[in-house]
PDB file of C-alpha atoms in Angstrom:
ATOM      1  CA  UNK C  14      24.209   6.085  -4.268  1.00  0.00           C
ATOM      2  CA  UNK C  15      24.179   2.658  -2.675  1.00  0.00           C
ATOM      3  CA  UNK C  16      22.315   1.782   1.022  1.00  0.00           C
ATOM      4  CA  UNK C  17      22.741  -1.121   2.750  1.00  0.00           C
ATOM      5  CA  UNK C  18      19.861  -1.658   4.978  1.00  0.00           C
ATOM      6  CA  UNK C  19      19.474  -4.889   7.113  1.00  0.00           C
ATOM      7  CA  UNK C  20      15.884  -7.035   6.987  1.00  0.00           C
ATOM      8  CA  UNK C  21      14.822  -4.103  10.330  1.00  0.00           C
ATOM      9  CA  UNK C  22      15.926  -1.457   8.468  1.00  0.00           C
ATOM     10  CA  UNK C  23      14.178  -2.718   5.716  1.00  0.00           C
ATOM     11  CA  UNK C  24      11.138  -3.295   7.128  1.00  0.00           C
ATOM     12  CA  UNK C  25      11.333  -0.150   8.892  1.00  0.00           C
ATOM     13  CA  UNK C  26      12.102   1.718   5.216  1.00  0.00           C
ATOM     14  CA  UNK C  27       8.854  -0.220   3.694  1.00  0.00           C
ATOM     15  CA  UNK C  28       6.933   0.939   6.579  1.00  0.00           C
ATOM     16  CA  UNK C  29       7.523   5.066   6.701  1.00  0.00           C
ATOM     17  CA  UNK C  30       7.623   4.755   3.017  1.00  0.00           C
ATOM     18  CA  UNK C  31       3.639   3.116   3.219  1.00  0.00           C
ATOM     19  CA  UNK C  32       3.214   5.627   5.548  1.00  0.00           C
ATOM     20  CA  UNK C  33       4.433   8.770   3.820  1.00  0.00           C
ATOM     21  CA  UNK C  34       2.643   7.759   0.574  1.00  0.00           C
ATOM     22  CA  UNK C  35      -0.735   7.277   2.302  1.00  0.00           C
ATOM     23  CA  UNK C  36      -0.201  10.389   4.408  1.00  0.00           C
ATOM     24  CA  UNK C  37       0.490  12.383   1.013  1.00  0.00           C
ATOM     25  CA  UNK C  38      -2.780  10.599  -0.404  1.00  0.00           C
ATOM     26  CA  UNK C  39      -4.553  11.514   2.077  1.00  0.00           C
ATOM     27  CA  UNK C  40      -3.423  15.048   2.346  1.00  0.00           C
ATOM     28  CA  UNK C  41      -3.682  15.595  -1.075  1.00  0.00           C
ATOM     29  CA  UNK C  42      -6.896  14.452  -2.644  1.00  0.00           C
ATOM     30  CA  UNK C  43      -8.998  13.651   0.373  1.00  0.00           C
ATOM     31  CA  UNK C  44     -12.471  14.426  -1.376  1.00  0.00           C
ATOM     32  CA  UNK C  45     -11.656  11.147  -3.467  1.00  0.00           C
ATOM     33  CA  UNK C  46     -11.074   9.498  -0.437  1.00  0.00           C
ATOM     34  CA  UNK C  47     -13.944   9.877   1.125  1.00  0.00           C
ATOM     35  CA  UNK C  48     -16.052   9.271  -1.799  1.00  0.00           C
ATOM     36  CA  UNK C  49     -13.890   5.423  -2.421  1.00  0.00           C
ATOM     37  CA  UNK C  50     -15.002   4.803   1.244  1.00  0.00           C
ATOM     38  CA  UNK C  51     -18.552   5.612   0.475  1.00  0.00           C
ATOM     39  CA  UNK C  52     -18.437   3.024  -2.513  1.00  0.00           C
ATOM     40  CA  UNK C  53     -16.570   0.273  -0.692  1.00  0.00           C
ATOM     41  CA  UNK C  54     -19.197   0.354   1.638  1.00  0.00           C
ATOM     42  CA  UNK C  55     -21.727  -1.121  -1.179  1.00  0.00           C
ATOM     43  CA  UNK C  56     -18.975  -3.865  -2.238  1.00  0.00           C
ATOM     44  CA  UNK C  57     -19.359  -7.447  -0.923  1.00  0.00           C
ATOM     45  CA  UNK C  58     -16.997  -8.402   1.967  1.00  0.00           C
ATOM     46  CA  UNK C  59     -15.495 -11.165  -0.786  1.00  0.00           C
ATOM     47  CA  UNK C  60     -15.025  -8.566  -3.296  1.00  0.00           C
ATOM     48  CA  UNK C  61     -13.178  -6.697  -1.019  1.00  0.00           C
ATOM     49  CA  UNK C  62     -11.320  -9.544   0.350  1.00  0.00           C
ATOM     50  CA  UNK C  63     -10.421 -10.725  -2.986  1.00  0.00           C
ATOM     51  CA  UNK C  64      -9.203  -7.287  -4.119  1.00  0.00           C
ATOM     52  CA  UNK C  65      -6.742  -7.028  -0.813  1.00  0.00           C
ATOM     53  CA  UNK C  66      -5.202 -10.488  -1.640  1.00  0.00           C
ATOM     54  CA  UNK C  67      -4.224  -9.560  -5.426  1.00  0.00           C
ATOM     55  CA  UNK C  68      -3.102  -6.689  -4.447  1.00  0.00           C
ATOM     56  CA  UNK C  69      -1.047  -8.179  -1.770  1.00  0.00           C
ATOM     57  CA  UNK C  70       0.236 -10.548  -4.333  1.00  0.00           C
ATOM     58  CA  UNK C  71       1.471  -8.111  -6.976  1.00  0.00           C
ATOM     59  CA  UNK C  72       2.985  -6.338  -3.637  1.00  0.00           C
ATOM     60  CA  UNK C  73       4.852  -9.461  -3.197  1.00  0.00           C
ATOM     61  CA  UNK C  74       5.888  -9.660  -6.798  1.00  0.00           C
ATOM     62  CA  UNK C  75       6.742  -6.425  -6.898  1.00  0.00           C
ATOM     63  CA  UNK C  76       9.214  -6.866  -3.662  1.00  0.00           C
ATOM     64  CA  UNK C  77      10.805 -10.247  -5.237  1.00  0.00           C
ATOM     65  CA  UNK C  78      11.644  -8.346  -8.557  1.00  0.00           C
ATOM     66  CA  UNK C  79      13.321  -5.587  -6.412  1.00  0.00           C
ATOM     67  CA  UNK C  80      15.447  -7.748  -4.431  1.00  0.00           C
ATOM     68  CA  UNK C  81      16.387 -10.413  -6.741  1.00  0.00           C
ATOM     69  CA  UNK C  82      17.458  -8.119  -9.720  1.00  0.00           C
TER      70      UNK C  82
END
């Protein structure tokens, strides 16, 4: 099964897919989630700001394996 999306229909994918997977998160465990929460509260705004840009980096790594192989 092949789908040929263009760059909208692509972003629009990567979106409801983000979506759907934090819904289910949510939904699913959200005792843990409220307890992460609590402890990101007691971590530095840098720490936190640091942690967002890695993971936004291995996002982006992640996205150029998909589409270049």
């Amino acid at each position: 099964m092949t789908v040929d999306l263009d760059v909208w229909g692509l972003i629009a994918f990567g979106v409801g897919f983000w979506m759907l997977m934090d819904g289910l998160i949510f939904g699913l465990v959200p005792a843990l989630i409220r307890r992460l929460i609590l402890q990101m509260r007691d971590v530095s705004a840098d720490d936190l700001r640091m942690a967002g840009l890695a993971s936004a980096c291995i996002g982006a790594a992640i996205v150029f394996a998909v589409v270049s192989f």
